[in-house]
Amino acid sequence: MPLILGLESSCDETAAAVVRADRTILAHQLAGQEAAHRPFGGVVPEIAARAHVEMLTPLVEAALDEAGVGLSEIDAIAATAGPGLIGGVMVGLVTGKALALAAGKPLIAVNHLEGHALSPRLADPSLSFPYLLLLVSGGHCQLLLVEGAGRYRRLATTIDDAAGEAFDKTAKLLGLGFPGGPAVERAALAGNAMAVPLPRPLLGSAEPHFSFAGLKSAVLRARDAGLYQAEDIAASFQQAVVDCLIDRTRRTLRAVDTTALVVAGGVAANKAVRGALEALAAEHGLPFIAPPLWLCTDNAAMIAWAGAERYEAGMFDGLDIPARARWPLDPSAEKARGAGVKA
Ligand code: KG4
Ligand code: ZN
C-alpha cells in the first residue's frame, strides 16, 4: 500500500503529512503563521516564505516521527507546486525535490487546488467521480466537475474577488481581526442577517459565474453610514454570500450529471455555507459531502492524498518541474468576462 509524504507551503500554513493510499492519515503536522501576519492585517509574502524556510524541514521530521517511518519507507514525495505565493511554493517544491533526490523516490508535483478538490475523497471513501465541487478558498471561487485526478472541467468562476477574499476584506473593514473568515463567522453569530440591506451580485444571472466585489463595496458603505452594528453587518454579509453561492451552485447543478454535491476550500469551514449547501443537495436528492473542518483549510494531508491518487494513476513528475504562481485546474476553460479575472 503506497505511503506518500505530502508538503504544503503555498500560503501561510507550513505543513507536512504522511498518508497511506488506503486513506489512513499516519501523520499530519501544521504550523500556522497568524501571529507573524496579524500586525499587517493580511499575509505578507516575504514573511510567509521565510517562515516556510524555518518550519518545513522540522515539520517533515516530526511527521515521519509521528508516522513511525523513515524516509526510505515512503513511496513518493508529493509537494504543492502552485498556485500560490511564489516564494512559499518554491520552498515546498525545492524541499520536495531534495527529499525525492536524496531518498531515490518519485516526485509528484501537486496543484494546491487539486489538493482541495480531492480532499473530500480522503474523508469519504464513498465519493466517486464525477462530482460537482464548489471550491471556495481565499484565492478562488469555482464550480468544477471533478472527473478524476488531473481531470477537471471548470464550469464557473468569480469575475472579481474570491469568496474567502470577500470574508477577509469584510473582516478588515469591520475591524474584526485576522484571519477574516472565522472572525466574520463569529461576529455573525451575534448579529441579525436581515438588519442591513446588501446586494447579491449576479443572483439569477443566466451566466454561471460569481461576483463579490460589489458586496464588499456595499459593506464599506454600510459601515460608513454609521447606522449599523458590526455584528449585524457581518451577519448580513455572510447571508448575502450564502445566497450567492447557493443561487449560482443551483444553476449549475441543474445542468450537470453528478454523484454528489461537494464543497472544499477554506470557506467550506463556514457553518452557514455548509448548512445551506446541505439543504441544496437535499433539494436535488444528492448526497452532500464536505471534508471535516481541519481538512477544509490548508494542510498537507490533502496534498499527500492528491499524491496518492496520482501515484495510483502513475502520474509522476521530473525534478525540473517549475513552481507556478498561477496554475488553473482546467487550462481549457474559457475566460470569465471582466478585468482582473482569476485563474
Ligand atoms: O483554502 P484556504 O485555507 O487557503 C487558500 O487556499 O486560499 O482558504 C483560506 C480562506 C480565507 O479567505 C479565510 O478567511 C477563509 O478561507 N475561511 C473562512 C472560514 N475559515 C476560513 N471563511 C468563512 N468562514 C470560515 N469559518
Ligand atoms: Zn487552499
mmCIF file of C-alpha atoms and ligand atoms in Angstrom:
data_model
loop_
_atom_site.group_PDB
_atom_site.id
_atom_site.type_symbol
_atom_site.label_atom_id
_atom_site.label_comp_id
_atom_site.label_asym_id
_atom_site.label_seq_id
_atom_site.Cartn_x
_atom_site.Cartn_y
_atom_site.Cartn_z
ATOM 1 C CA MET A 1 0.000 0.000 0.000
ATOM 2 C CA PRO A 2 1.754 3.209 -1.161
ATOM 3 C CA LEU A 3 2.850 5.639 1.534
ATOM 4 C CA ILE A 4 3.020 9.309 0.498
ATOM 5 C CA LEU A 5 4.775 12.232 2.205
ATOM 6 C CA GLY A 6 2.958 15.490 1.419
ATOM 7 C CA LEU A 7 4.303 19.060 1.729
ATOM 8 C CA GLU A 8 2.274 22.301 1.699
ATOM 9 C CA SER A 9 3.636 25.864 1.742
ATOM 10 C CA SER A 10 1.655 27.877 -0.819
ATOM 11 C CA CYS A 11 0.202 30.494 1.525
ATOM 12 C CA ASP A 12 0.522 30.979 5.284
ATOM 13 C CA GLU A 13 0.375 27.407 6.592
ATOM 14 C CA THR A 14 3.510 25.246 6.631
ATOM 15 C CA ALA A 15 2.544 21.573 6.715
ATOM 16 C CA ALA A 16 3.813 18.020 6.268
ATOM 17 C CA ALA A 17 1.762 14.819 6.375
ATOM 18 C CA VAL A 18 2.081 11.090 5.755
ATOM 19 C CA VAL A 19 -0.950 9.422 4.163
ATOM 20 C CA ARG A 20 -1.375 5.823 3.003
ATOM 21 C CA ALA A 21 -3.333 5.039 -0.176
ATOM 22 C CA ASP A 22 -5.984 3.246 1.936
ATOM 23 C CA ARG A 23 -6.836 6.716 3.386
ATOM 24 C CA THR A 24 -5.032 6.232 6.699
ATOM 25 C CA ILE A 25 -3.559 9.550 7.868
ATOM 26 C CA LEU A 26 -0.434 8.410 9.703
ATOM 27 C CA ALA A 27 0.800 11.908 10.472
ATOM 28 C CA HIS A 28 -0.388 15.444 9.974
ATOM 29 C CA GLN A 29 1.795 18.372 11.151
ATOM 30 C CA LEU A 30 0.981 22.031 10.659
ATOM 31 C CA ALA A 31 2.437 25.368 11.727
ATOM 32 C CA GLY A 32 0.317 28.480 11.159
ATOM 33 C CA GLN A 33 1.811 31.959 10.816
ATOM 34 C CA GLU A 34 -1.122 34.023 12.044
ATOM 35 C CA ALA A 35 0.833 35.877 14.720
ATOM 36 C CA ALA A 36 3.518 36.918 12.203
ATOM 37 C CA HIS A 37 0.995 38.370 9.724
ATOM 38 C CA ARG A 38 -1.569 39.805 12.165
ATOM 39 C CA PRO A 39 0.159 43.216 12.583
ATOM 40 C CA PHE A 40 -0.202 43.715 8.802
ATOM 41 C CA GLY A 41 -3.848 42.596 8.611
ATOM 42 C CA GLY A 42 -3.056 40.129 5.816
ATOM 43 C CA VAL A 43 -0.470 37.641 4.572
ATOM 44 C CA VAL A 44 2.900 39.254 3.752
ATOM 45 C CA PRO A 45 4.549 37.057 1.069
ATOM 46 C CA GLU A 46 8.145 37.705 2.153
ATOM 47 C CA ILE A 47 7.391 36.899 5.810
ATOM 48 C CA ALA A 48 5.479 33.787 4.748
ATOM 49 C CA ALA A 49 8.355 32.477 2.605
ATOM 50 C CA ARG A 50 10.898 32.994 5.392
ATOM 51 C CA ALA A 51 8.658 31.184 7.884
ATOM 52 C CA HIS A 52 8.303 28.224 5.485
ATOM 53 C CA VAL A 53 12.102 28.014 5.276
ATOM 54 C CA GLU A 54 12.310 27.804 9.074
ATOM 55 C CA MET A 55 9.420 25.456 9.684
ATOM 56 C CA LEU A 56 9.085 22.994 6.819
ATOM 57 C CA THR A 57 12.077 20.722 7.440
ATOM 58 C CA PRO A 58 11.360 20.306 11.185
ATOM 59 C CA LEU A 59 7.736 19.528 10.315
ATOM 60 C CA VAL A 60 8.868 16.830 7.862
ATOM 61 C CA GLU A 61 10.959 15.269 10.637
ATOM 62 C CA ALA A 62 8.023 15.496 13.045
ATOM 63 C CA ALA A 63 5.642 13.940 10.523
ATOM 64 C CA LEU A 64 7.979 10.996 9.853
ATOM 65 C CA ASP A 65 8.372 10.557 13.638
ATOM 66 C CA GLU A 66 4.631 10.694 14.208
ATOM 67 C CA ALA A 67 4.061 8.137 11.438
ATOM 68 C CA GLY A 68 6.863 5.957 12.821
ATOM 69 C CA VAL A 69 8.501 5.569 9.423
ATOM 70 C CA GLY A 70 11.817 6.544 7.870
ATOM 71 C CA LEU A 71 12.193 8.385 4.567
ATOM 72 C CA SER A 72 13.249 5.106 2.946
ATOM 73 C CA GLU A 73 9.801 3.625 3.665
ATOM 74 C CA ILE A 74 7.997 6.465 1.854
ATOM 75 C CA ASP A 75 6.960 5.583 -1.721
ATOM 76 C CA ALA A 76 6.694 9.112 -3.163
ATOM 77 C CA ILE A 77 7.062 12.774 -2.198
ATOM 78 C CA ALA A 78 4.091 14.995 -3.080
ATOM 79 C CA ALA A 79 4.696 18.757 -2.885
ATOM 80 C CA THR A 80 2.488 21.714 -3.763
ATOM 81 C CA ALA A 81 3.945 23.243 -6.951
ATOM 82 C CA GLY A 82 1.396 26.088 -7.232
ATOM 83 C CA PRO A 83 -0.747 28.120 -7.436
ATOM 84 C CA GLY A 84 0.103 30.419 -4.549
ATOM 85 C CA LEU A 85 2.643 32.893 -3.216
ATOM 86 C CA ILE A 86 5.667 32.013 -5.313
ATOM 87 C CA GLY A 87 8.293 32.290 -2.542
ATOM 88 C CA GLY A 88 6.454 29.788 -0.378
ATOM 89 C CA VAL A 89 5.677 27.451 -3.265
ATOM 90 C CA MET A 90 9.390 27.405 -4.157
ATOM 91 C CA VAL A 91 10.365 26.468 -0.591
ATOM 92 C CA GLY A 92 7.999 23.486 -0.551
ATOM 93 C CA LEU A 93 8.719 22.284 -4.064
ATOM 94 C CA VAL A 94 12.512 22.524 -3.701
ATOM 95 C CA THR A 95 12.302 20.705 -0.364
ATOM 96 C CA GLY A 96 10.213 18.004 -2.057
ATOM 97 C CA LYS A 97 12.713 17.689 -4.905
ATOM 98 C CA ALA A 98 15.654 17.433 -2.490
ATOM 99 C CA LEU A 99 13.923 14.722 -0.443
ATOM 100 C CA ALA A 100 12.966 12.808 -3.602
ATOM 101 C CA LEU A 101 16.534 13.022 -4.904
ATOM 102 C CA ALA A 102 18.132 12.046 -1.582
ATOM 103 C CA ALA A 103 15.774 9.111 -0.987
ATOM 104 C CA GLY A 104 15.627 7.997 -4.627
ATOM 105 C CA LYS A 105 11.817 8.285 -4.607
ATOM 106 C CA PRO A 106 9.495 9.716 -7.271
ATOM 107 C CA LEU A 107 8.294 13.327 -7.045
ATOM 108 C CA ILE A 108 4.636 14.235 -7.506
ATOM 109 C CA ALA A 109 4.003 17.949 -8.126
ATOM 110 C CA VAL A 110 0.531 18.691 -6.805
ATOM 111 C CA ASN A 111 -1.689 21.590 -7.809
ATOM 112 C CA HIS A 112 -2.861 23.089 -4.495
ATOM 113 C CA LEU A 113 -6.389 23.347 -5.911
ATOM 114 C CA GLU A 114 -6.301 19.642 -6.734
ATOM 115 C CA GLY A 115 -5.418 19.046 -3.090
ATOM 116 C CA HIS A 116 -8.622 20.834 -2.072
ATOM 117 C CA ALA A 117 -10.620 19.227 -4.900
ATOM 118 C CA LEU A 118 -9.725 15.639 -3.973
ATOM 119 C CA SER A 119 -9.707 16.131 -0.168
ATOM 120 C CA PRO A 120 -13.386 15.111 0.139
ATOM 121 C CA ARG A 121 -12.394 11.652 -1.165
ATOM 122 C CA LEU A 122 -9.811 11.300 1.586
ATOM 123 C CA ALA A 123 -12.525 11.851 4.184
ATOM 124 C CA ASP A 124 -15.270 9.888 2.431
ATOM 125 C CA PRO A 125 -14.450 6.647 0.556
ATOM 126 C CA SER A 126 -17.972 6.519 -0.883
ATOM 127 C CA LEU A 127 -17.424 9.636 -3.027
ATOM 128 C CA SER A 128 -16.930 8.608 -6.651
ATOM 129 C CA PHE A 129 -16.270 10.556 -9.868
ATOM 130 C CA PRO A 130 -17.704 12.637 -11.442
ATOM 131 C CA TYR A 131 -18.782 15.102 -8.748
ATOM 132 C CA LEU A 132 -19.732 18.755 -8.739
ATOM 133 C CA LEU A 133 -17.356 20.661 -6.481
ATOM 134 C CA LEU A 134 -17.797 24.149 -5.117
ATOM 135 C CA LEU A 135 -14.214 25.207 -4.428
ATOM 136 C CA VAL A 136 -14.278 28.243 -2.154
ATOM 137 C CA SER A 137 -10.982 29.487 -0.739
ATOM 138 C CA GLY A 138 -9.044 32.686 -0.188
ATOM 139 C CA GLY A 139 -7.961 32.841 -3.807
ATOM 140 C CA HIS A 140 -10.720 31.004 -5.674
ATOM 141 C CA CYS A 141 -14.439 30.569 -6.079
ATOM 142 C CA GLN A 142 -15.189 27.961 -8.720
ATOM 143 C CA LEU A 143 -17.623 25.239 -9.686
ATOM 144 C CA LEU A 144 -15.719 22.269 -11.063
ATOM 145 C CA LEU A 145 -16.793 18.943 -12.418
ATOM 146 C CA VAL A 146 -14.194 16.578 -10.933
ATOM 147 C CA GLU A 147 -13.809 13.612 -13.282
ATOM 148 C CA GLY A 148 -10.600 12.128 -11.865
ATOM 149 C CA ALA A 149 -7.083 13.042 -10.763
ATOM 150 C CA GLY A 150 -5.885 15.660 -13.256
ATOM 151 C CA ARG A 151 -9.309 15.799 -14.945
ATOM 152 C CA TYR A 152 -11.342 18.914 -14.193
ATOM 153 C CA ARG A 153 -13.948 20.923 -16.044
ATOM 154 C CA ARG A 154 -14.336 24.454 -14.740
ATOM 155 C CA LEU A 155 -17.997 25.376 -15.104
ATOM 156 C CA ALA A 156 -17.967 28.707 -13.260
ATOM 157 C CA THR A 157 -15.538 31.083 -11.580
ATOM 158 C CA THR A 158 -15.528 34.520 -9.972
ATOM 159 C CA ILE A 159 -15.321 37.536 -12.241
ATOM 160 C CA ASP A 160 -13.666 39.575 -9.470
ATOM 161 C CA ASP A 161 -12.982 38.614 -5.818
ATOM 162 C CA ALA A 162 -12.889 35.105 -4.333
ATOM 163 C CA ALA A 163 -15.388 34.269 -1.592
ATOM 164 C CA GLY A 164 -12.702 33.950 1.099
ATOM 165 C CA GLU A 165 -11.169 37.216 -0.071
ATOM 166 C CA ALA A 166 -14.575 38.883 0.467
ATOM 167 C CA PHE A 167 -14.688 37.464 4.018
ATOM 168 C CA ASP A 168 -11.148 38.686 4.693
ATOM 169 C CA LYS A 169 -11.815 42.185 3.325
ATOM 170 C CA THR A 170 -15.097 42.453 5.247
ATOM 171 C CA ALA A 171 -13.334 41.477 8.472
ATOM 172 C CA LYS A 172 -10.729 44.140 7.832
ATOM 173 C CA LEU A 173 -13.371 46.811 7.040
ATOM 174 C CA LEU A 174 -15.256 45.957 10.229
ATOM 175 C CA GLY A 175 -12.103 45.726 12.351
ATOM 176 C CA LEU A 176 -12.886 42.129 13.295
ATOM 177 C CA GLY A 177 -9.302 40.909 13.086
ATOM 178 C CA PHE A 178 -7.251 38.389 11.149
ATOM 179 C CA PRO A 179 -7.775 35.762 9.764
ATOM 180 C CA GLY A 180 -11.026 37.197 8.469
ATOM 181 C CA GLY A 181 -13.315 34.270 7.655
ATOM 182 C CA PRO A 182 -13.586 32.787 11.148
ATOM 183 C CA ALA A 183 -13.798 36.315 12.646
ATOM 184 C CA VAL A 184 -16.779 37.241 10.437
ATOM 185 C CA GLU A 185 -18.470 33.920 11.213
ATOM 186 C CA ARG A 186 -18.037 34.516 14.960
ATOM 187 C CA ALA A 187 -19.365 38.099 14.774
ATOM 188 C CA ALA A 188 -22.286 36.969 12.594
ATOM 189 C CA LEU A 189 -23.462 34.646 15.363
ATOM 190 C CA ALA A 190 -24.277 37.722 17.455
ATOM 191 C CA GLY A 191 -25.869 39.685 14.582
ATOM 192 C CA ASN A 192 -29.109 39.901 12.631
ATOM 193 C CA ALA A 193 -28.762 38.773 8.994
ATOM 194 C CA MET A 194 -31.811 40.844 7.991
ATOM 195 C CA ALA A 195 -30.552 44.089 9.537
ATOM 196 C CA VAL A 196 -28.503 45.508 6.653
ATOM 197 C CA PRO A 197 -29.721 45.549 3.035
ATOM 198 C CA LEU A 198 -26.819 44.268 0.898
ATOM 199 C CA PRO A 199 -26.689 43.321 -2.796
ATOM 200 C CA ARG A 200 -26.483 39.763 -4.154
ATOM 201 C CA PRO A 201 -24.275 40.216 -7.274
ATOM 202 C CA LEU A 202 -25.251 38.060 -10.300
ATOM 203 C CA LEU A 203 -28.153 36.432 -8.432
ATOM 204 C CA GLY A 204 -30.419 34.851 -11.044
ATOM 205 C CA SER A 205 -27.972 35.676 -13.858
ATOM 206 C CA ALA A 206 -28.003 33.463 -16.961
ATOM 207 C CA GLU A 207 -24.216 33.246 -16.934
ATOM 208 C CA PRO A 208 -22.809 30.758 -14.411
ATOM 209 C CA HIS A 209 -20.224 32.960 -12.690
ATOM 210 C CA PHE A 210 -19.779 34.505 -9.243
ATOM 211 C CA SER A 211 -19.048 38.086 -8.194
ATOM 212 C CA PHE A 212 -18.292 39.522 -4.751
ATOM 213 C CA ALA A 213 -16.612 42.904 -5.351
ATOM 214 C CA GLY A 214 -19.887 44.855 -5.263
ATOM 215 C CA LEU A 215 -20.847 43.205 -1.992
ATOM 216 C CA LYS A 216 -17.568 44.283 -0.427
ATOM 217 C CA SER A 217 -18.142 47.896 -1.534
ATOM 218 C CA ALA A 218 -21.657 47.757 -0.059
ATOM 219 C CA VAL A 219 -20.175 46.584 3.260
ATOM 220 C CA LEU A 220 -17.893 49.633 3.213
ATOM 221 C CA ARG A 221 -20.866 51.956 2.598
ATOM 222 C CA ALA A 222 -22.910 50.275 5.359
ATOM 223 C CA ARG A 223 -20.030 50.709 7.792
ATOM 224 C CA ASP A 224 -19.558 54.368 6.862
ATOM 225 C CA ALA A 225 -23.290 55.052 7.216
ATOM 226 C CA GLY A 226 -22.739 54.646 10.958
ATOM 227 C CA LEU A 227 -26.229 53.162 11.397
ATOM 228 C CA TYR A 228 -25.366 49.524 11.975
ATOM 229 C CA GLN A 229 -23.619 47.298 14.499
ATOM 230 C CA ALA A 230 -20.571 45.439 13.113
ATOM 231 C CA GLU A 231 -22.245 42.148 14.120
ATOM 232 C CA ASP A 232 -25.323 42.965 12.028
ATOM 233 C CA ILE A 233 -23.195 43.891 9.010
ATOM 234 C CA ALA A 234 -21.208 40.656 9.432
ATOM 235 C CA ALA A 235 -24.378 38.538 9.649
ATOM 236 C CA SER A 236 -25.978 40.310 6.666
ATOM 237 C CA PHE A 237 -22.774 39.967 4.635
ATOM 238 C CA GLN A 238 -22.474 36.255 5.407
ATOM 239 C CA GLN A 239 -26.107 35.714 4.384
ATOM 240 C CA ALA A 240 -25.525 37.565 1.107
ATOM 241 C CA VAL A 241 -22.502 35.338 0.355
ATOM 242 C CA VAL A 242 -24.524 32.232 1.180
ATOM 243 C CA ASP A 243 -27.387 33.390 -1.084
ATOM 244 C CA CYS A 244 -24.970 33.987 -3.985
ATOM 245 C CA LEU A 245 -23.171 30.668 -3.523
ATOM 246 C CA ILE A 246 -26.461 28.768 -3.389
ATOM 247 C CA ASP A 247 -28.061 30.540 -6.362
ATOM 248 C CA ARG A 248 -25.025 30.035 -8.575
ATOM 249 C CA THR A 249 -24.476 26.429 -7.487
ATOM 250 C CA ARG A 250 -28.162 25.591 -8.048
ATOM 251 C CA ARG A 251 -27.941 26.993 -11.577
ATOM 252 C CA THR A 252 -25.018 24.718 -12.481
ATOM 253 C CA LEU A 253 -26.350 21.729 -10.532
ATOM 254 C CA ARG A 254 -29.379 21.628 -12.835
ATOM 255 C CA ALA A 255 -27.129 21.230 -15.872
ATOM 256 C CA VAL A 256 -24.663 18.510 -14.786
ATOM 257 C CA ASP A 257 -24.589 14.803 -14.147
ATOM 258 C CA THR A 258 -23.025 14.354 -10.696
ATOM 259 C CA THR A 259 -22.806 11.720 -7.971
ATOM 260 C CA ALA A 260 -22.878 14.317 -5.177
ATOM 261 C CA LEU A 261 -22.654 17.966 -4.238
ATOM 262 C CA VAL A 262 -19.239 18.546 -2.713
ATOM 263 C CA VAL A 263 -17.615 21.586 -1.103
ATOM 264 C CA ALA A 264 -13.928 22.174 -0.321
ATOM 265 C CA GLY A 265 -11.525 25.024 0.465
ATOM 266 C CA GLY A 266 -11.221 27.317 3.468
ATOM 267 C CA VAL A 267 -14.682 28.884 3.196
ATOM 268 C CA ALA A 268 -16.156 25.374 3.400
ATOM 269 C CA ALA A 269 -15.294 25.604 7.104
ATOM 270 C CA ASN A 270 -18.143 28.144 7.453
ATOM 271 C CA LYS A 271 -21.172 26.527 9.099
ATOM 272 C CA ALA A 272 -23.757 28.774 7.388
ATOM 273 C CA VAL A 273 -22.248 27.896 3.989
ATOM 274 C CA ARG A 274 -22.199 24.177 4.807
ATOM 275 C CA GLY A 275 -25.766 24.187 6.120
ATOM 276 C CA ALA A 276 -27.167 25.937 3.047
ATOM 277 C CA LEU A 277 -25.293 23.625 0.653
ATOM 278 C CA GLU A 278 -26.551 20.598 2.554
ATOM 279 C CA ALA A 279 -30.142 21.808 2.065
ATOM 280 C CA LEU A 280 -29.453 22.453 -1.651
ATOM 281 C CA ALA A 281 -28.127 18.900 -2.101
ATOM 282 C CA ALA A 282 -31.212 17.503 -0.343
ATOM 283 C CA GLU A 283 -33.389 19.567 -2.689
ATOM 284 C CA HIS A 284 -31.761 17.696 -5.606
ATOM 285 C CA GLY A 285 -31.766 14.276 -3.895
ATOM 286 C CA LEU A 286 -27.953 14.224 -3.845
ATOM 287 C CA PRO A 287 -25.534 13.328 -1.071
ATOM 288 C CA PHE A 288 -23.757 16.368 0.375
ATOM 289 C CA ILE A 289 -20.092 15.803 1.110
ATOM 290 C CA ALA A 290 -17.808 18.232 2.942
ATOM 291 C CA PRO A 291 -14.439 17.400 4.484
ATOM 292 C CA PRO A 292 -14.049 17.848 8.259
ATOM 293 C CA LEU A 293 -13.180 21.445 9.192
ATOM 294 C CA TRP A 294 -9.449 20.864 9.656
ATOM 295 C CA LEU A 295 -9.230 19.359 6.167
ATOM 296 C CA CYS A 296 -11.024 22.370 4.572
ATOM 297 C CA THR A 297 -8.326 24.921 5.351
ATOM 298 C CA ASP A 298 -4.793 24.493 4.015
ATOM 299 C CA ASN A 299 -2.984 21.343 5.210
ATOM 300 C CA ALA A 300 -0.575 18.728 3.876
ATOM 301 C CA ALA A 301 -2.832 15.668 4.268
ATOM 302 C CA MET A 302 -4.808 16.826 1.229
ATOM 303 C CA ILE A 303 -1.568 17.232 -0.747
ATOM 304 C CA ALA A 304 -0.385 13.737 0.285
ATOM 305 C CA TRP A 305 -3.814 12.351 -0.670
ATOM 306 C CA ALA A 306 -3.760 14.033 -4.100
ATOM 307 C CA GLY A 307 -0.276 12.481 -4.369
ATOM 308 C CA ALA A 308 -1.745 9.062 -3.532
ATOM 309 C CA GLU A 309 -4.424 9.424 -6.227
ATOM 310 C CA ARG A 310 -1.740 10.451 -8.740
ATOM 311 C CA TYR A 311 0.572 7.619 -7.597
ATOM 312 C CA GLU A 312 -2.165 5.064 -8.298
ATOM 313 C CA ALA A 313 -2.638 6.627 -11.763
ATOM 314 C CA GLY A 314 1.135 6.540 -12.462
ATOM 315 C CA MET A 315 1.362 10.323 -12.688
ATOM 316 C CA PHE A 316 4.887 11.377 -11.652
ATOM 317 C CA ASP A 317 6.959 14.495 -12.357
ATOM 318 C CA GLY A 318 10.556 15.221 -13.272
ATOM 319 C CA LEU A 319 12.884 17.133 -10.950
ATOM 320 C CA ASP A 320 12.815 20.020 -13.439
ATOM 321 C CA ILE A 321 9.127 20.802 -12.849
ATOM 322 C CA PRO A 322 8.641 24.543 -12.232
ATOM 323 C CA ALA A 323 6.928 26.329 -9.336
ATOM 324 C CA ARG A 324 3.928 28.321 -10.555
ATOM 325 C CA ALA A 325 2.187 31.324 -9.026
ATOM 326 C CA ARG A 326 -0.770 30.696 -11.352
ATOM 327 C CA TRP A 327 -1.918 27.238 -12.378
ATOM 328 C CA PRO A 328 -5.546 26.696 -13.378
ATOM 329 C CA LEU A 329 -7.013 23.223 -12.846
ATOM 330 C CA ASP A 330 -8.769 23.410 -16.192
ATOM 331 C CA PRO A 331 -6.487 25.301 -18.612
ATOM 332 C CA SER A 332 -9.034 24.882 -21.410
ATOM 333 C CA ALA A 333 -11.737 26.832 -19.561
ATOM 334 C CA GLU A 334 -12.910 29.982 -21.281
ATOM 335 C CA LYS A 335 -12.060 33.251 -19.589
ATOM 336 C CA ALA A 336 -14.856 34.656 -17.484
ATOM 337 C CA ARG A 337 -15.801 38.184 -18.522
ATOM 338 C CA GLY A 338 -14.284 41.236 -16.884
ATOM 339 C CA ALA A 339 -10.900 42.503 -15.883
ATOM 340 C CA GLY A 340 -8.910 41.012 -13.028
ATOM 341 C CA VAL A 341 -10.094 37.516 -13.893
ATOM 342 C CA LYS A 342 -8.822 34.856 -11.506
ATOM 343 C CA ALA A 343 -7.243 31.627 -12.795
HETATM 344 O O1 KG4 B 1 -8.170 27.112 1.472
HETATM 345 P P1 KG4 B 1 -7.596 28.132 2.365
HETATM 346 O O2 KG4 B 1 -7.129 27.735 3.727
HETATM 347 O O3 KG4 B 1 -6.403 28.879 1.679
HETATM 348 C C1 KG4 B 1 -6.409 29.156 0.321
HETATM 349 O O4 KG4 B 1 -6.007 28.263 -0.473
HETATM 350 O O5 KG4 B 1 -6.883 30.280 -0.017
HETATM 351 O O6 KG4 B 1 -8.695 29.279 2.482
HETATM 352 C C2 KG4 B 1 -8.470 30.407 3.262
HETATM 353 C C3 KG4 B 1 -9.709 31.263 3.149
HETATM 354 C C4 KG4 B 1 -9.515 32.623 3.809
HETATM 355 O O7 KG4 B 1 -10.018 33.620 2.956
HETATM 356 C C5 KG4 B 1 -10.341 32.502 5.077
HETATM 357 O O8 KG4 B 1 -10.849 33.732 5.528
HETATM 358 C C6 KG4 B 1 -11.451 31.577 4.630
HETATM 359 O O9 KG4 B 1 -10.814 30.642 3.815
HETATM 360 N N1 KG4 B 1 -12.094 30.922 5.770
HETATM 361 C C7 KG4 B 1 -13.370 31.131 6.121
HETATM 362 C C8 KG4 B 1 -13.587 30.400 7.319
HETATM 363 N N2 KG4 B 1 -12.415 29.769 7.643
HETATM 364 C C9 KG4 B 1 -11.516 30.106 6.675
HETATM 365 N N3 KG4 B 1 -14.344 31.872 5.544
HETATM 366 C C10 KG4 B 1 -15.542 31.905 6.167
HETATM 367 N N4 KG4 B 1 -15.815 31.239 7.314
HETATM 368 C C11 KG4 B 1 -14.880 30.481 7.925
HETATM 369 N N5 KG4 B 1 -15.156 29.833 9.057
HETATM 370 ZN ZN ZN B 2 -6.045 26.452 -0.023
#
